[in-house]
CSV table of C-alpha atoms in Angstrom, one decimal:
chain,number,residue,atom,x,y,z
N,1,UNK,CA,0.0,0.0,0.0
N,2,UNK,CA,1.3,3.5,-1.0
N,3,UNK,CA,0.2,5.9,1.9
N,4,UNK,CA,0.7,9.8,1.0
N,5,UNK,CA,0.5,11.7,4.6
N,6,UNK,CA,-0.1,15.4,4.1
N,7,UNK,CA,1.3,17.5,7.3
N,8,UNK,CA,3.6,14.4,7.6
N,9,UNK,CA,6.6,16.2,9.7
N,10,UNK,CA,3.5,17.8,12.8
N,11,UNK,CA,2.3,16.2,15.8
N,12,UNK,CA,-0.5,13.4,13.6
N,13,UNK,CA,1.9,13.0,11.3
N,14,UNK,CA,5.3,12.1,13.1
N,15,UNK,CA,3.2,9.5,15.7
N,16,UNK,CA,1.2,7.9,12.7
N,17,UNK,CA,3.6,7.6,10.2
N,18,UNK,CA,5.7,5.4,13.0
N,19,UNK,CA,3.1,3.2,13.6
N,20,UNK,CA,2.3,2.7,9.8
N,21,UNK,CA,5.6,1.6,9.7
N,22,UNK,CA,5.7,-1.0,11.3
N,23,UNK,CA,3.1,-2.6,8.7
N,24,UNK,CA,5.2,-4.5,6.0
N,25,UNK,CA,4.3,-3.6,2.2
N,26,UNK,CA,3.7,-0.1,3.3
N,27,UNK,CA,5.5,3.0,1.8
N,28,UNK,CA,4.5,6.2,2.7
N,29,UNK,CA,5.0,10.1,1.0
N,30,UNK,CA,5.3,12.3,3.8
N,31,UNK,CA,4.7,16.2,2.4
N,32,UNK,CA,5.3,19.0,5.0
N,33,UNK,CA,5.9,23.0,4.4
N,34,UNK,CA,8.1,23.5,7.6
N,35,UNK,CA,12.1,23.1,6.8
N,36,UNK,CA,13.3,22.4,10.4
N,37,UNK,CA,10.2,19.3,11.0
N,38,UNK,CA,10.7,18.1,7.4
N,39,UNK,CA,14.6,17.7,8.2
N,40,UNK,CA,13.6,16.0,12.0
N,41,UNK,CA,11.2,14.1,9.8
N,42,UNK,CA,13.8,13.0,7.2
N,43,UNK,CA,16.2,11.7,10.0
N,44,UNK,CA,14.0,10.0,11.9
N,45,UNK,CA,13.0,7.9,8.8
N,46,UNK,CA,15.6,8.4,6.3
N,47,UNK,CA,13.9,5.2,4.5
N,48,UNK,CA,10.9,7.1,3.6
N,49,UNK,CA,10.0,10.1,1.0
N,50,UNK,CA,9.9,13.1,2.4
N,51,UNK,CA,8.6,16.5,0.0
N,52,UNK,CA,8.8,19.9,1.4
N,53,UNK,CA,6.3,21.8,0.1
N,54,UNK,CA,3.8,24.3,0.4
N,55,UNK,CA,0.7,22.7,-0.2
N,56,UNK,CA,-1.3,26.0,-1.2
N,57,UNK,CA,0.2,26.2,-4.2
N,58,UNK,CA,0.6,24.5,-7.4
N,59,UNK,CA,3.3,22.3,-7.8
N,60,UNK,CA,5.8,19.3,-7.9
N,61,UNK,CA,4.4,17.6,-5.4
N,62,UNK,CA,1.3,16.9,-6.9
N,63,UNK,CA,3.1,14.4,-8.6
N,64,UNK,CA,3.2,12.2,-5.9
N,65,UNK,CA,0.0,11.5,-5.5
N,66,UNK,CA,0.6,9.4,-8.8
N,67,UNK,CA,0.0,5.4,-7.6
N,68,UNK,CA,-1.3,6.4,-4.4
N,69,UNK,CA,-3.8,4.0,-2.1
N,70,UNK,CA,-4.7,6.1,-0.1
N,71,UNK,CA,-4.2,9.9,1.8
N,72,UNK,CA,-4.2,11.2,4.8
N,73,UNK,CA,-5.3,14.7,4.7
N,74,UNK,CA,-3.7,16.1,8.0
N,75,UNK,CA,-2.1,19.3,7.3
N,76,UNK,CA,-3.3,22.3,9.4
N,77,UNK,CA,-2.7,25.6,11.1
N,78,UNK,CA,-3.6,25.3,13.9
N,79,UNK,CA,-1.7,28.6,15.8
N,80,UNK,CA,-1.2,32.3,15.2
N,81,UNK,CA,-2.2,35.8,14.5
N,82,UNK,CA,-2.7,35.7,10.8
N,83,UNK,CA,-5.7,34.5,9.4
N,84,UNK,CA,-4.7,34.6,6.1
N,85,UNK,CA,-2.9,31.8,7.3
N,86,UNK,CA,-5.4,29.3,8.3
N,87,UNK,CA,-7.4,30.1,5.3
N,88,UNK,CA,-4.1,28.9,3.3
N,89,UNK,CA,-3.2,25.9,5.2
N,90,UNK,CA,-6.7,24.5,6.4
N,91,UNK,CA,-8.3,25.5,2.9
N,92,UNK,CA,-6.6,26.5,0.0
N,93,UNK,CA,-3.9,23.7,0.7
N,94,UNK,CA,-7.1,21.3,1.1
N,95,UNK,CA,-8.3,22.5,-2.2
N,96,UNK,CA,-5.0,21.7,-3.8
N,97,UNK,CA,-4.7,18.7,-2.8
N,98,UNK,CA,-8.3,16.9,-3.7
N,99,UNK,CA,-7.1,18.2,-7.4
N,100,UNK,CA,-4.2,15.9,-7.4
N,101,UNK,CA,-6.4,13.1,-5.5
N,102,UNK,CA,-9.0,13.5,-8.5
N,103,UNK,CA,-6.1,14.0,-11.3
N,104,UNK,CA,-4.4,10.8,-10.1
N,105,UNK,CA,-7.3,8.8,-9.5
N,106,UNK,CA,-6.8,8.4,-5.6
N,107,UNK,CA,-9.6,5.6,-4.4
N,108,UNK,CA,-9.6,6.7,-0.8
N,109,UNK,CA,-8.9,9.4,1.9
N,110,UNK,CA,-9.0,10.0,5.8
N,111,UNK,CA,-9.3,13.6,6.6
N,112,UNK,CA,-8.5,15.1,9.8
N,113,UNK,CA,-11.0,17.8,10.7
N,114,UNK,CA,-11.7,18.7,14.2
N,115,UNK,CA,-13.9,18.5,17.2
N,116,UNK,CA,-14.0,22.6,16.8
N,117,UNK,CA,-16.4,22.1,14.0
N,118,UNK,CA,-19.0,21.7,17.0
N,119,UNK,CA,-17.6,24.4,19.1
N,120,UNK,CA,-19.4,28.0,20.0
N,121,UNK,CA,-15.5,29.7,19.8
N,122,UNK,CA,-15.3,32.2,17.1
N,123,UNK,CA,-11.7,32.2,15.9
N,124,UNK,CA,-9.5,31.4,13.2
N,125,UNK,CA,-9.3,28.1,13.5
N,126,UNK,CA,-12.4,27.2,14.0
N,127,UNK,CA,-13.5,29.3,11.1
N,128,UNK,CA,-11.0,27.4,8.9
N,129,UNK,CA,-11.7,23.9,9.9
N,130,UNK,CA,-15.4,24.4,9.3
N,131,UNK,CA,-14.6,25.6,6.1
N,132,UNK,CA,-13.0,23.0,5.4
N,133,UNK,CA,-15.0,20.1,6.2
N,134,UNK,CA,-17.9,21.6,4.3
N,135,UNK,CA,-15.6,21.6,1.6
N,136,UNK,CA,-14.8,17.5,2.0
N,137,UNK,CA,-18.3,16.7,2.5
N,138,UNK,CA,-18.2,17.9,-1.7
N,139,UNK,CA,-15.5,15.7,-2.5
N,140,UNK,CA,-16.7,12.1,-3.8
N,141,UNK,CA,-13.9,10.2,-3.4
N,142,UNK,CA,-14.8,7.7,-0.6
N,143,UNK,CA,-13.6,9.2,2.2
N,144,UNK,CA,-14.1,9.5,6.2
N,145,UNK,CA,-13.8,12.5,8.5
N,146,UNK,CA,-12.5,12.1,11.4
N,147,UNK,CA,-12.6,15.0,14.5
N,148,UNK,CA,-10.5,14.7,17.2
N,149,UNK,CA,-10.8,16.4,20.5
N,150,UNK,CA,-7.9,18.2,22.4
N,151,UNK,CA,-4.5,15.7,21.5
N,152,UNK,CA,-1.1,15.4,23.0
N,153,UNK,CA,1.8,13.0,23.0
N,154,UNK,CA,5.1,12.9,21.5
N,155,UNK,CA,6.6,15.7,19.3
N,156,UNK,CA,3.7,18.1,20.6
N,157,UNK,CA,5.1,21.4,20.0
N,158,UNK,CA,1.2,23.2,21.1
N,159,UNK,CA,-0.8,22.8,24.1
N,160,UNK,CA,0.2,20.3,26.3
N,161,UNK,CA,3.6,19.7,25.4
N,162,UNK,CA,4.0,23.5,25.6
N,163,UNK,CA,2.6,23.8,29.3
N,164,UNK,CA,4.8,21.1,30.1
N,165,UNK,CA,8.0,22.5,29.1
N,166,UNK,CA,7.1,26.0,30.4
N,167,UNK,CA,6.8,23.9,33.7
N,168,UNK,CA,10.8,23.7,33.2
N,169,UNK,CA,11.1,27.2,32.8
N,170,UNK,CA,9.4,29.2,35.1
N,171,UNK,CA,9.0,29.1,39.3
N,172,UNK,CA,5.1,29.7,38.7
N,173,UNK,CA,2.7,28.1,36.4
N,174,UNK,CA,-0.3,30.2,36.4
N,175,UNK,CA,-3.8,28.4,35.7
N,176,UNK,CA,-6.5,31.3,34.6
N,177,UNK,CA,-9.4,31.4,37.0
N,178,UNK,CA,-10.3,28.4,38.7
N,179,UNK,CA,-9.5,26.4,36.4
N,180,UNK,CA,-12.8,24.1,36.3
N,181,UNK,CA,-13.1,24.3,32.3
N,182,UNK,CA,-14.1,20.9,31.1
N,183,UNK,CA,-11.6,19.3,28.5
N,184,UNK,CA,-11.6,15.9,26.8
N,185,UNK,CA,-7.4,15.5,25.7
N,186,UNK,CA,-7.1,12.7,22.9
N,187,UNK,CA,-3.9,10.8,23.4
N,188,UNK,CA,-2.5,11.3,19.7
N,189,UNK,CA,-1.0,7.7,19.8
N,190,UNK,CA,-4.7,6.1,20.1
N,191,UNK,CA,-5.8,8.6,17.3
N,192,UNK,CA,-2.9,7.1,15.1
N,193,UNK,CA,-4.0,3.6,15.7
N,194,UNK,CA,-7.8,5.0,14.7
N,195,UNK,CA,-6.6,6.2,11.3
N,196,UNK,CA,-4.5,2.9,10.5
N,197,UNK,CA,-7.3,0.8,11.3
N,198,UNK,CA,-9.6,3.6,8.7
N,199,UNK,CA,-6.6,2.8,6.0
N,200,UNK,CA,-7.1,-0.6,6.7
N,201,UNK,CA,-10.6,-1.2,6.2
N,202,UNK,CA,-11.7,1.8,4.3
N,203,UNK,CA,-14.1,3.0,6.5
N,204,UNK,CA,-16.8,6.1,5.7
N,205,UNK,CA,-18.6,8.5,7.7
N,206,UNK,CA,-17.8,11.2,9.9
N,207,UNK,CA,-16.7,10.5,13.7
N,208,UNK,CA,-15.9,12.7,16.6
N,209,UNK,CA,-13.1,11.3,18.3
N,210,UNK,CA,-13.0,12.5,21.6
N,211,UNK,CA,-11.1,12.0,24.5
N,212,UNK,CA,-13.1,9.3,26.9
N,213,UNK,CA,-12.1,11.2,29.8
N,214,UNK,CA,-13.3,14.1,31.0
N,215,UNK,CA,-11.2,15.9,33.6
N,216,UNK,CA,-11.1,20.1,34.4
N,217,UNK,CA,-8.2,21.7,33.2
N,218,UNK,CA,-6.7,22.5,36.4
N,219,UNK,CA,-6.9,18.7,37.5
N,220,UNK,CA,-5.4,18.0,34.1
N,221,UNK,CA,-2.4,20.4,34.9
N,222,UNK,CA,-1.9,18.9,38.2
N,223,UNK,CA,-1.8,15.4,37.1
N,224,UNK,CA,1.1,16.7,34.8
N,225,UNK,CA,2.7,18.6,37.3
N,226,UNK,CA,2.8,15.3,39.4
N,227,UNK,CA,3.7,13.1,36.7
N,228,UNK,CA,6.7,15.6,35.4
N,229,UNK,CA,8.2,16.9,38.8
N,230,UNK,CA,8.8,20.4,37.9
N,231,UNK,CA,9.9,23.0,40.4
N,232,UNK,CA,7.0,25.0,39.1
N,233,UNK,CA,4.6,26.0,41.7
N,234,UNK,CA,1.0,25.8,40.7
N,235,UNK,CA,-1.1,29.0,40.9
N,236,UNK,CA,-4.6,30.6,40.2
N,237,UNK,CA,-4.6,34.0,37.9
N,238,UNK,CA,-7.8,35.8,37.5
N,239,UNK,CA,-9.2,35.2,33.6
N,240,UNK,CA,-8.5,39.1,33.2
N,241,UNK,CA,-4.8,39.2,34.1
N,242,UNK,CA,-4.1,35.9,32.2
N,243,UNK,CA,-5.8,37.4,28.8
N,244,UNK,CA,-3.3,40.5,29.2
N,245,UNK,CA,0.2,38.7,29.7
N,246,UNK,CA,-1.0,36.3,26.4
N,247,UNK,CA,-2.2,39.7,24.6
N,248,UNK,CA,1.4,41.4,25.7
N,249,UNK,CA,3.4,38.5,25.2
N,250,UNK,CA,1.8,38.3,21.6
N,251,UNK,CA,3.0,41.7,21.1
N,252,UNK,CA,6.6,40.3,21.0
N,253,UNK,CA,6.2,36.9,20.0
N,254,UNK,CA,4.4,36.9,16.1
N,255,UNK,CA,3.9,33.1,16.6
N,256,UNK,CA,3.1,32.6,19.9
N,257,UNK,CA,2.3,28.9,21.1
N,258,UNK,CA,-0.9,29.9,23.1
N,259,UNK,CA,-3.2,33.2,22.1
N,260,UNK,CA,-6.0,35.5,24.0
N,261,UNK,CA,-8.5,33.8,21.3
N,262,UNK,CA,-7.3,30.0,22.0
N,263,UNK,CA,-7.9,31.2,26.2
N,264,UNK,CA,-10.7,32.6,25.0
N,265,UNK,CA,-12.2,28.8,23.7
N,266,UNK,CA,-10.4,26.9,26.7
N,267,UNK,CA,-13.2,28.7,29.3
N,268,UNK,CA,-16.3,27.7,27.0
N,269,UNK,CA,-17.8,25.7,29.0
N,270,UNK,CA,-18.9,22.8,26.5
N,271,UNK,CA,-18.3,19.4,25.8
N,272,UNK,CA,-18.0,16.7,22.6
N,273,UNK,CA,-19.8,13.8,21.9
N,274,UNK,CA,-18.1,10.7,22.9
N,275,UNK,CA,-18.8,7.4,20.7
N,276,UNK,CA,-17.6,3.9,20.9
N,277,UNK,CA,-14.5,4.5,18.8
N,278,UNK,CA,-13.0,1.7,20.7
N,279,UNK,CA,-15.7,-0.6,19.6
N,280,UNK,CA,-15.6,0.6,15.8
N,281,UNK,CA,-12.5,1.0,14.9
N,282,UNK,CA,-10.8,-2.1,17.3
N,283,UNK,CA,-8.4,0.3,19.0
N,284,UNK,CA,-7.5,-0.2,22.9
N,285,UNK,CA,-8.5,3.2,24.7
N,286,UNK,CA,-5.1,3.9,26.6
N,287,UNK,CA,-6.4,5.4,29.9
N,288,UNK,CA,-5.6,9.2,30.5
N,289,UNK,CA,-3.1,8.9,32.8
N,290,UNK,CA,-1.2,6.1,31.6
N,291,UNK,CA,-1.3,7.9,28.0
N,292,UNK,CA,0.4,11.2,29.9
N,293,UNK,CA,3.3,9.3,31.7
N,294,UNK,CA,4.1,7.5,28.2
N,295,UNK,CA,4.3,11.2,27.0
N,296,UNK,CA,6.5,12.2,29.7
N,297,UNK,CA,8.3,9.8,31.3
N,298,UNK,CA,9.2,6.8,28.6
N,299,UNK,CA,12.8,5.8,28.7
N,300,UNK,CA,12.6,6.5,25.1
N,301,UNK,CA,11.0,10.1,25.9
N,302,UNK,CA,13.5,12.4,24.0
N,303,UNK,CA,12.0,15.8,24.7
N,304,UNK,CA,12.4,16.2,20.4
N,305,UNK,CA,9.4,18.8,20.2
N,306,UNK,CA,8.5,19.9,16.6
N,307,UNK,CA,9.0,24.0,15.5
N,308,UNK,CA,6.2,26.1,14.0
């Protein structure tokens, strides 16, 4: 099976494209826009084909979709300031690349949307992603969509892995408010066994994949902080005060890892629907917990973080 992996060199990508390789009679065409991941990318699997590319504009790498089995569409923006941006990267580049599924005759795709497309925030992202899942549900390629919630694990450069290593680098990690905002993280390494088991058996539909367990945000930065050991003590902001230091430190920082408007979706106080996606897709549910100290504290735990 020939596998092309848009976004290949983020957080999806790198986790997924190891497990896939561990299949035999699987190849796989990573393509990813960002030099320094693409090179990690590259070492880590020198075996493999790697294309750095912008996939928002014509080019080269259509080509590869030539002889392909299947894609997985993953590529996204997911941070920053400039909308212009996400429209590019969650749309455009989507766009460009169901042209060279349709010119090369690809029989089958799994696209990573997100569990945002549910969401009452109002911000780039989520206005992207909606977009662009209107835009698959066009496309008649069989296909499924697939909407994860919240995700950490290895390589994560964004959210959890973030807060982590901040926990390294400062004597206090603030949490804004109280903290009691409901979130349902998505251990990336289950999500990667759900989309090899969609590759496998050419599943349709649209899922959300959300985390199984729900925990408040605070709790979920304490069970880190007690997992990791940082000498980072642990204290309360008010909401107000927290949205300032983001909005000045985004005055400095034109690609900050965490921004007023992503704060500004952490407090909504909602939830995602939670399915069976043990049951459907035969994956094992790695408990929350367990799934955070195999982030953190595997002997095999580099600390390699990816660069956006």
């Amino acid at each position: 099976m020939r596998i092309v992996v848009t976004g290949a060199a983020g957080l999806v990508g790198q986790n997924l494209i190891a497990r896939l390789k561990r299949q035999q009679g699987v190849s796989i065409v990573g393509i990813d826009k960002h030099p320094t991941n693409t090179a990690l990318l590259r070492r880590i699997h020198p075996e493999m084909t790697v294309i750095e590319a912008d996939l928002a504009v014509d080019g080269p790498w259509q080509d590869a979709f030539a002889g392909a089995d299947a894609v997985v569409l993953n590529q996204a923006q997911i941070g920053g300031l400039d909308e212009a941006e996400f429209v590019a990267n969650n749309v455009t580049a989507t766009e460009r690349i169901v042209e060279a599924m349709r010119r090369h005759r690809v029989p089958y795709f799994v696209h990573i949307s997100s569990s945002v497309v549910n969401s009452r925030a109002d911000d780039f992202y989520t206005r992207s992603k909606t977009a662009q899942e209107r835009y698959i549900d066009t496309v008649e390629i069989p296909h499924v969509v697939l909407r994860p919630t919240l995700m950490f694990g290895w390589f994560d450069r964004k959210h959890l892995g973030w807060l982590r290593r901040f926990m390294d680098r400062t004597p206090v990690f603030p949490i804004p408010g109280d903290g009691k905002f409901i979130r349902q993280p998505l251990y990336v390494g289950d999500f990667a066994a759900i989309i090899a088991s969609c590759l496998a058996s050419r599943a349709t539909g649209t899922y959300d994949i959300s985390g199984r367990e729900q925990i408040h945000y605070g709790d979920l930065i304490r069970m880190i902080h007690a997992i990791v050991e940082p000498k980072a003590r642990i204290i309360h902001l008010p909401y107000r005060v927290f949205w300032l230091l983001l909005w000045a430190y985004a005055r400095v920082d034109r690609n900050p890892p965490f921004t007023t408007r992503q704060l500004e979706a952490l407090v909504i106080p909602e939830t995602f629907p939670v399915i069976d996606w043990p049951g459907i897709f035969g994956v094992t549910a790695t408990p929350l917990r367990t799934a955070l100290e195999e982030t953190y504290r595997h002997p095999d735990y580099s600390g390699i973080v990816l660069d956006f």
